[in-house]
CSV table of C-alpha atoms in Angstrom, one decimal:
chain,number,residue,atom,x,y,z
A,17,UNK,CA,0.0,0.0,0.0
A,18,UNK,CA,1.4,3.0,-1.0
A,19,UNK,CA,0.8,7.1,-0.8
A,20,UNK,CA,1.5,7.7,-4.3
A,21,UNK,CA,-1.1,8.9,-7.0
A,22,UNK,CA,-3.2,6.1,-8.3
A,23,UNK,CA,-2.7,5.5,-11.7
A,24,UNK,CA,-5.8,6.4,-14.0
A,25,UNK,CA,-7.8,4.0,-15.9
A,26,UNK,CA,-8.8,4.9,-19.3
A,27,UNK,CA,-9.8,2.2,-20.8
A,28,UNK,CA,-12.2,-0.5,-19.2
A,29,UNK,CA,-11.3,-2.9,-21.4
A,30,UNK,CA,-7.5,-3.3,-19.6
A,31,UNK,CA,-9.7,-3.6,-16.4
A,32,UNK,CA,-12.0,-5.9,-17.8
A,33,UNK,CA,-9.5,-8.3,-19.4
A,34,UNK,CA,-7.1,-7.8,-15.9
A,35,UNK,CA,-9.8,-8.7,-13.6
A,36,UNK,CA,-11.1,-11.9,-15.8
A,37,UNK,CA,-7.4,-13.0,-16.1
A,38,UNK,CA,-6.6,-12.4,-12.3
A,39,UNK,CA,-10.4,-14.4,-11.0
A,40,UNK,CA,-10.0,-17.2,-13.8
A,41,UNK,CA,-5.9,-18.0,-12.5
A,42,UNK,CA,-5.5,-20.4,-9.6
A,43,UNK,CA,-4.6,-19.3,-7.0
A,44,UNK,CA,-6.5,-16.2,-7.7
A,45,UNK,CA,-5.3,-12.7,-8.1
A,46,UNK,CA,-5.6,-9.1,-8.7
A,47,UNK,CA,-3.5,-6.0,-9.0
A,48,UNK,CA,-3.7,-3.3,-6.0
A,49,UNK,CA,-3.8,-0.4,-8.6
A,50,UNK,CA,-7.2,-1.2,-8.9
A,51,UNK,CA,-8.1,-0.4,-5.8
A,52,UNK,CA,-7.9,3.4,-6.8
A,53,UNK,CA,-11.8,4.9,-7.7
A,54,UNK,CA,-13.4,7.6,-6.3
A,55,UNK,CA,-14.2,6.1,-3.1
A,56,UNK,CA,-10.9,3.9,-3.1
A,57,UNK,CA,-9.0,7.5,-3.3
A,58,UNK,CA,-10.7,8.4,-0.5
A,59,UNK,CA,-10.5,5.6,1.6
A,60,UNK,CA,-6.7,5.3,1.1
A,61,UNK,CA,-6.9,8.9,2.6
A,62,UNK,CA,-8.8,7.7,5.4
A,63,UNK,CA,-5.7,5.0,6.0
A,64,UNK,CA,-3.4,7.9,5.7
A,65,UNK,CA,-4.7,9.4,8.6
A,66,UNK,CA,-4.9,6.1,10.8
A,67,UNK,CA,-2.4,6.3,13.9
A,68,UNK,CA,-1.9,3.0,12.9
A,69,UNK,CA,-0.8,3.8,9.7
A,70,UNK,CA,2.7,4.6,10.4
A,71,UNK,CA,4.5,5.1,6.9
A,72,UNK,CA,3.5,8.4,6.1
A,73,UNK,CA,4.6,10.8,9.0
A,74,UNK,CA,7.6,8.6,9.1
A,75,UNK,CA,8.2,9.9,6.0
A,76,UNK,CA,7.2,13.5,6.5
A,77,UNK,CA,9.4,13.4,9.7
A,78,UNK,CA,12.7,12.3,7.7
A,79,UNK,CA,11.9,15.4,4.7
A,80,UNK,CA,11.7,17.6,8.0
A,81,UNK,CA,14.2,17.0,10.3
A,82,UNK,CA,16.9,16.2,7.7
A,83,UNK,CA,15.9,18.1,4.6
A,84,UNK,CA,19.2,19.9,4.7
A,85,UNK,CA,21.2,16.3,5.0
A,86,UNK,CA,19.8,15.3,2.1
A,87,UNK,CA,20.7,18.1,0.1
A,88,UNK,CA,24.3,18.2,0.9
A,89,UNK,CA,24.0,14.3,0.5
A,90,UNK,CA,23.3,15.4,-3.6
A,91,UNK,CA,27.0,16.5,-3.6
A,92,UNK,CA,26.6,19.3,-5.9
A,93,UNK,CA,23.6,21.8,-6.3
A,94,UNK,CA,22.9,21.5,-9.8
A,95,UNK,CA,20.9,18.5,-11.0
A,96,UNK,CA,17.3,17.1,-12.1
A,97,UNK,CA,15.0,16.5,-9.7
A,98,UNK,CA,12.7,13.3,-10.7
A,99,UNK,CA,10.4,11.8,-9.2
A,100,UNK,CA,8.3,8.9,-10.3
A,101,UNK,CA,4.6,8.5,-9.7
A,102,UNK,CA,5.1,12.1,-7.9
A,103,UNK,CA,1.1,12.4,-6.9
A,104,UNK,CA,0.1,15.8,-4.9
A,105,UNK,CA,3.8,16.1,-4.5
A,106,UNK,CA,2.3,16.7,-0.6
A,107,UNK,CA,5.7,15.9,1.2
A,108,UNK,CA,8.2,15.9,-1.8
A,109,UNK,CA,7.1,19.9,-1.2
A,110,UNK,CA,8.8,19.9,1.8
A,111,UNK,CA,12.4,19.7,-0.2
A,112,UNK,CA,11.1,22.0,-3.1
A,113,UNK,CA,10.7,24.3,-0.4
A,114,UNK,CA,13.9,24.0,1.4
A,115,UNK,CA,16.3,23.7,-2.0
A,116,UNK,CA,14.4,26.8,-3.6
A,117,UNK,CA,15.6,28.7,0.0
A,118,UNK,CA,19.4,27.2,-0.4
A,119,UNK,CA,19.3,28.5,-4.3
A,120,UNK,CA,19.9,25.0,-5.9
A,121,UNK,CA,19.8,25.2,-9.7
A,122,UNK,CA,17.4,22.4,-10.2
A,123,UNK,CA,14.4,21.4,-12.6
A,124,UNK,CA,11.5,19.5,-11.0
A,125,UNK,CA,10.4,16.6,-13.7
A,126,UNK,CA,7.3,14.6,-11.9
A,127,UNK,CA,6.9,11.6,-14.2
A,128,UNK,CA,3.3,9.9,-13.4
A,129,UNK,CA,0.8,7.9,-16.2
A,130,UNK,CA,-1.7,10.2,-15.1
A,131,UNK,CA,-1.9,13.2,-17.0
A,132,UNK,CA,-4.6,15.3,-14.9
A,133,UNK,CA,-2.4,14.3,-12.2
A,134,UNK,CA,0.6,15.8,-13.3
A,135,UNK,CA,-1.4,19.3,-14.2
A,136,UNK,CA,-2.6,19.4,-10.8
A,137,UNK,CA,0.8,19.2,-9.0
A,138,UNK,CA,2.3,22.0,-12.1
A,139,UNK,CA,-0.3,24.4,-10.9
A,140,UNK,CA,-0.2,23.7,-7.5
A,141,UNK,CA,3.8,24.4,-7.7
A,142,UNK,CA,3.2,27.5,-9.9
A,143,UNK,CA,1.3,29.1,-7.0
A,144,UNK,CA,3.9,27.7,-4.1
A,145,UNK,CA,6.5,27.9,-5.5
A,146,UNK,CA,6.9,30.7,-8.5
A,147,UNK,CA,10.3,30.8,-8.8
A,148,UNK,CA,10.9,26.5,-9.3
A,149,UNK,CA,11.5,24.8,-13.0
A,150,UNK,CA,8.5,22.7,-13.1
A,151,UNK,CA,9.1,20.6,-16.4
A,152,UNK,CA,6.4,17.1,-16.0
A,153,UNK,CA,6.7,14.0,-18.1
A,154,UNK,CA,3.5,11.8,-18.5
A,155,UNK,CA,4.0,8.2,-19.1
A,156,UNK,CA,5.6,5.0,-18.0
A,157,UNK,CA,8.6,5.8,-15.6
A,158,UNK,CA,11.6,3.6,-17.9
A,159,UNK,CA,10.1,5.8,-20.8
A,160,UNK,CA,10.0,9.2,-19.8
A,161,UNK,CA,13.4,8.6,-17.9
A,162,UNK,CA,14.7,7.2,-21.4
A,163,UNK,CA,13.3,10.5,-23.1
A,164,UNK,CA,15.1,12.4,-20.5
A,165,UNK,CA,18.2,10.7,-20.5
A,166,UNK,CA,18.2,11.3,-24.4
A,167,UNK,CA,18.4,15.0,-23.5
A,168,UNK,CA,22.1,14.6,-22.7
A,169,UNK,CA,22.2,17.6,-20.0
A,170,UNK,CA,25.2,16.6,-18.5
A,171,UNK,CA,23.2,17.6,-15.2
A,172,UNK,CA,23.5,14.8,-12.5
A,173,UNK,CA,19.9,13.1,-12.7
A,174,UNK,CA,18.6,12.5,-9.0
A,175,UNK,CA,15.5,10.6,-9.4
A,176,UNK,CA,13.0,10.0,-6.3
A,177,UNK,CA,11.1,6.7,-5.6
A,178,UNK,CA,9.1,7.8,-2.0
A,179,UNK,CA,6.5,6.0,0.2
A,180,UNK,CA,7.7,2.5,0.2
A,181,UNK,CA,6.0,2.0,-3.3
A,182,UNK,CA,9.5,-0.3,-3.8
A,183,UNK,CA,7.9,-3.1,-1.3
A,184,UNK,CA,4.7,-3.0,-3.7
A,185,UNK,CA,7.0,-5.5,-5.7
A,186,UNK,CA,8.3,-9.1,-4.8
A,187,UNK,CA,11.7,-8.7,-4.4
A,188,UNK,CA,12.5,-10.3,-8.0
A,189,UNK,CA,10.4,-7.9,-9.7
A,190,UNK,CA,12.2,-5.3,-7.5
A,191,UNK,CA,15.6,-6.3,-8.6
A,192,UNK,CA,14.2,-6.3,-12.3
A,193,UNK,CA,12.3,-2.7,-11.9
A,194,UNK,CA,15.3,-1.2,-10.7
A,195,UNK,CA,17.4,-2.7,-13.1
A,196,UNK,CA,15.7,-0.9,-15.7
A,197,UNK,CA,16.0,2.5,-13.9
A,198,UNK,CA,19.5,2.4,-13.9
A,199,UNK,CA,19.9,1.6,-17.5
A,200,UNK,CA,18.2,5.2,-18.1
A,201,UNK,CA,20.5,6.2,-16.0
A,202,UNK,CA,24.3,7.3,-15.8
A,203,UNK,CA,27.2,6.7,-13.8
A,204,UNK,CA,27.3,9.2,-10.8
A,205,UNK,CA,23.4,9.6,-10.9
A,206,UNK,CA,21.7,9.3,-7.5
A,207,UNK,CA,18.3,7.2,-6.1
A,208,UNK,CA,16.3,8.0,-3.4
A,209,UNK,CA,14.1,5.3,-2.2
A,210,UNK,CA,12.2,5.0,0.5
A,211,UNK,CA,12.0,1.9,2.3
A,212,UNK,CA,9.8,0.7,4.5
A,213,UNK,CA,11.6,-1.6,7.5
A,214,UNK,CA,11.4,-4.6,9.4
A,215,UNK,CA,9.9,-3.7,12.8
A,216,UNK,CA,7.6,-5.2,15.4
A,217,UNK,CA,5.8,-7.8,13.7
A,218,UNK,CA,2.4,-6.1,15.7
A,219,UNK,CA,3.1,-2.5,14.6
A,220,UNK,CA,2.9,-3.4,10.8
A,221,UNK,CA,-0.3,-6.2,11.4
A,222,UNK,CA,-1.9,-3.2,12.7
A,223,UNK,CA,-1.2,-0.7,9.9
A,224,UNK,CA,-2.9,-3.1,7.3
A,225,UNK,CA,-5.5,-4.7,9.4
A,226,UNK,CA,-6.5,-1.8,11.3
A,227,UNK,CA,-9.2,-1.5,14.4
A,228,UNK,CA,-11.5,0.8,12.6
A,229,UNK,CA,-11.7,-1.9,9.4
A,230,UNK,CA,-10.9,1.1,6.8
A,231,UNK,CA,-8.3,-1.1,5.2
A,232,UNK,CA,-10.7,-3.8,5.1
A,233,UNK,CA,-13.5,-1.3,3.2
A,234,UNK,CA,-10.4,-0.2,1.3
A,235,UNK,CA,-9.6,-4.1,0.1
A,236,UNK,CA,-13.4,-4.7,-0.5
A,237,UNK,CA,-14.4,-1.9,-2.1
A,238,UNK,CA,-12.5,-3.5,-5.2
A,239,UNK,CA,-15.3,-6.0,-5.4
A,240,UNK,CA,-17.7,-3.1,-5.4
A,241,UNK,CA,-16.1,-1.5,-8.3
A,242,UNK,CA,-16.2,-4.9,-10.2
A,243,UNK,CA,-19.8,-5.1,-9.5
A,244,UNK,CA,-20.6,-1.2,-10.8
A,245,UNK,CA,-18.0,-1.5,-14.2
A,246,UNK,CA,-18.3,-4.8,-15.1
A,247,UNK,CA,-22.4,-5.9,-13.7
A,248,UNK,CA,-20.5,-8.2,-11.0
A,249,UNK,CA,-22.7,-9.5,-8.7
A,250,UNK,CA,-20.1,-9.8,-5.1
A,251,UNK,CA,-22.1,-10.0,-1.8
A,252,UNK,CA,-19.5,-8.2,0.0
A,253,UNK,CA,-20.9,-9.9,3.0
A,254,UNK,CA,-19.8,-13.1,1.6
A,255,UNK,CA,-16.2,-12.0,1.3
A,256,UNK,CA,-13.4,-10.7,4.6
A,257,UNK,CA,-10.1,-8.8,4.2
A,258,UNK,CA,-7.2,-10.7,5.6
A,259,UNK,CA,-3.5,-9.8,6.3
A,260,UNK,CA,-0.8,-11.8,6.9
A,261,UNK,CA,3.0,-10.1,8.1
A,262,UNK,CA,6.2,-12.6,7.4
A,263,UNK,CA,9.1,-11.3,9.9
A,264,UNK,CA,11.4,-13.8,8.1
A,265,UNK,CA,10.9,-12.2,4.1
A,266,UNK,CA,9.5,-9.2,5.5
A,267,UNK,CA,6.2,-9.5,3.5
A,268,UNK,CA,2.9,-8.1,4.7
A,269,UNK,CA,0.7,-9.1,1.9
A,270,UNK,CA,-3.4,-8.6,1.8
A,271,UNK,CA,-5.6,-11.1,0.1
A,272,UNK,CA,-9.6,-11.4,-0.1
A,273,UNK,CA,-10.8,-14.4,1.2
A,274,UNK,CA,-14.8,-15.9,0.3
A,275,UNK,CA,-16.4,-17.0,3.3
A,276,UNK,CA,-18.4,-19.7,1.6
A,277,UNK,CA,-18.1,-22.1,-1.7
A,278,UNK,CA,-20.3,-19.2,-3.9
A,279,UNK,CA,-20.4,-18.4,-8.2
A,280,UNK,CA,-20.3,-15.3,-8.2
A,281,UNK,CA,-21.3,-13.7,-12.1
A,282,UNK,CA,-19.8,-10.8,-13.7
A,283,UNK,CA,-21.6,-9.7,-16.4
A,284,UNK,CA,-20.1,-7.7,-18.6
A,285,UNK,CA,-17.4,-10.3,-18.6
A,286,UNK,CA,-20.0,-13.0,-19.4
A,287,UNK,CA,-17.8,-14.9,-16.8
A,288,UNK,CA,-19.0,-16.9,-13.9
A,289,UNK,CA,-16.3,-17.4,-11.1
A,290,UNK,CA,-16.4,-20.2,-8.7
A,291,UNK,CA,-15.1,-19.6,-4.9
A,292,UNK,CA,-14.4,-22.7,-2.9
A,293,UNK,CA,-15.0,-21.9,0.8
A,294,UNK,CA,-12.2,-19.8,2.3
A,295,UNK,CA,-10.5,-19.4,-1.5
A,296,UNK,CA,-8.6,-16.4,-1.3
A,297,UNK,CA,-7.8,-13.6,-3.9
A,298,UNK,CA,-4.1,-12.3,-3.5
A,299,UNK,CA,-4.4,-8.8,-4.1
A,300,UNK,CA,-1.3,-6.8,-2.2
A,301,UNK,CA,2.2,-7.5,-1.1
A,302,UNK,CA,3.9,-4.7,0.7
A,303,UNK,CA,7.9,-6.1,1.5
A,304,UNK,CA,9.6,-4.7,4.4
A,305,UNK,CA,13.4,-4.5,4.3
A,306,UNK,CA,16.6,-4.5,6.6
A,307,UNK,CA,19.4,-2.2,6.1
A,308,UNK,CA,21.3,-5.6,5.3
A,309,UNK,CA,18.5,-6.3,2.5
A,310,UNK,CA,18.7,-2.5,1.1
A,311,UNK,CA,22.6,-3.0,1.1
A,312,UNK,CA,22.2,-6.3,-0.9
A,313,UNK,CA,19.4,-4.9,-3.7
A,314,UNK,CA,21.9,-1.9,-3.9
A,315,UNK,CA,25.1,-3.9,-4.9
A,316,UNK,CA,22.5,-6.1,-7.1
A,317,UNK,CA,21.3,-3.7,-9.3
A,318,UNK,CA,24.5,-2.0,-10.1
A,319,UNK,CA,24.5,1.0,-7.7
A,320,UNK,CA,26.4,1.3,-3.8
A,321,UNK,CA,24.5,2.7,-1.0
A,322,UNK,CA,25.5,6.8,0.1
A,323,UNK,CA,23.4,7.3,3.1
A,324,UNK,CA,20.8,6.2,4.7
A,325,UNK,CA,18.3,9.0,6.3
A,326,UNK,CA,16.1,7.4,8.9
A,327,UNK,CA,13.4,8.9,10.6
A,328,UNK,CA,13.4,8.9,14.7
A,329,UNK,CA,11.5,5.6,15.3
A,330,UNK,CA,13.5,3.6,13.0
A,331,UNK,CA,10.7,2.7,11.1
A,332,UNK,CA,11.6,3.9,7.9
A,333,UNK,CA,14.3,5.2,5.5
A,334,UNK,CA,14.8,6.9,2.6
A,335,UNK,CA,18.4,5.3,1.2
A,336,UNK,CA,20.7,7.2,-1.0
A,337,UNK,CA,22.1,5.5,-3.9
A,338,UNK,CA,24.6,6.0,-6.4
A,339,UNK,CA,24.9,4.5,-9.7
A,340,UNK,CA,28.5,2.7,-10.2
A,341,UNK,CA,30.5,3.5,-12.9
């Protein structure tokens, strides 16, 4: 689960064929970004704001307290500023803010699919912030990097991954992701990641399975969105949220569980899905890492860890890497 901007989708037809793939597969499965409508926004907002939900001010607290770390940590201030699936830009703002004040010669380039997304956070920074470069790129991140890497610029290219949207990959697929990055890269260029880390087993249960049952409204409400898209017929009272948190791997993955053996019809699909009581729906994993395990993805994909900036309950970092030559 992460806090960055959902991605938009425009045509029903990738939903429709994603969700019959994912419900006719066994085991079952479906992709998290389609947790994201209306009420899904809002929902995730709601999480946001949970005490339990930890991730956020952890975040916010490291862009605070260490904001001028971080700069210094950039080694020179002239470079592009990228950030990938930027959203509202809410606490990227807070380093906007602070390198406009030191007079770093930057350019902003928010990459995100979303293209109303994107406008939003230009004119929101137009108004903040007059004085920064705002130059946005819509499209897949290895794409709009490659476009900007074609530019040849010879400025160092410092490209932002926040939130802990890395753990929203198994760790294969996060060796392979960042692989790509760094091919759109150069030698020299810097990543900031956030990641989220390994902690009391009960702090992160509680962050995805919270009291109040938002995340579990959050989870279901993808069932509900099937049913108003695609004339699915879910009983949502048929179906729970459940989490699961592995200390060992560090995985805290969410799945969707039928209470009963049910066919459930989707119409639009002209697809009838059988659940076998207690069948489950993968539909989240959200890997937490050691420093150990940020070390060892670092020297995998071809880069060396600079610093680590962690915020004051050790829950969280935001790791510093540089591509090797």
């Amino acid at each position: 689960m992460n806090s960055t901007s959902s991605p938009t989708i425009t045509e029903t037809s990738t939903f429709a064929v994603d969700i019959e793939e994912g419900l006719s597969n066994y085991p079952k499965q479906l992709s998290s970004k389609y947790f994201y409508d209306a009420v899904g926004d809002q929902l995730f907002q709601d999480i946001m704001a949970m005490p339990e939900y930890y991730l956020t001010n952890a975040e916010h607290d490291i862009f605070t307290r260490q904001k001028a770390a971080i700069l210094e940590a950039f080694g020179d201030t002239t470079f592009e500023l990228i950030e990938l699936g930027a959203g509202d830009g809410t606490k990227t703002k807070i380093l906007l803010e602070y390198f406009l004040q030191q007079e770093a010669d930057f350019t902003y380039r928010p990459i995100d699919i979303s293209g109303n997304v994107l406008k939003q956070l230009a004119d929101d920074c137009a108004q903040q912030f007059p004085k920064l470069k705002v130059d946005a790129v819509k499209g897949d991140y290895t794409k709009a990097l490659s476009l900007i890497k074609e530019e040849d610029n010879h400025r160092r290219k410092v490209v932002l991954f926040l939130g802990g949207n890395i753990g929203n990959f198994p760790l294969p697929n996060a060796k392979t992701f960042i692989r790509e990055l760094a091919t759109c890269l150069s030698p020299g260029d810097l990543l900031l990641t956030g990641f989220d880390l390994k902690k009391d087993p009960k702090v992160v249960q509680l962050a995805y399975d919270d009291p109040a049952g938002i995340t579990a409204a959050f989870n279901l409400n993808l069932l509900t969105r099937i049913n108003r898209e695609l004339g699915g017929e879910f009983d949502l009272d048929k179906f729970m949220h459940w989490e699961t948190y592995n200390p060992l791997n560090g995985e805290a993955r969410s799945y969707i569980v039928s209470k009963e053996d049910q066919l459930v019809q989707i119409e639009q699909l002209q697809l009838s899905v059988h659940f076998a009581a207690w069948e489950a729906i993968a539909v989240e994993v959200s890997a937490k890492y050691s420093e150990r395990d940020i070390a060892e993805l670092a020297e995998e994909t071809g880069f060396v860890v600079n610093h680590n900036f962690v915020d004051q309950k050790a829950y969280f970092v935001d790791s510093l890497w540089e591509l090797k030559q």
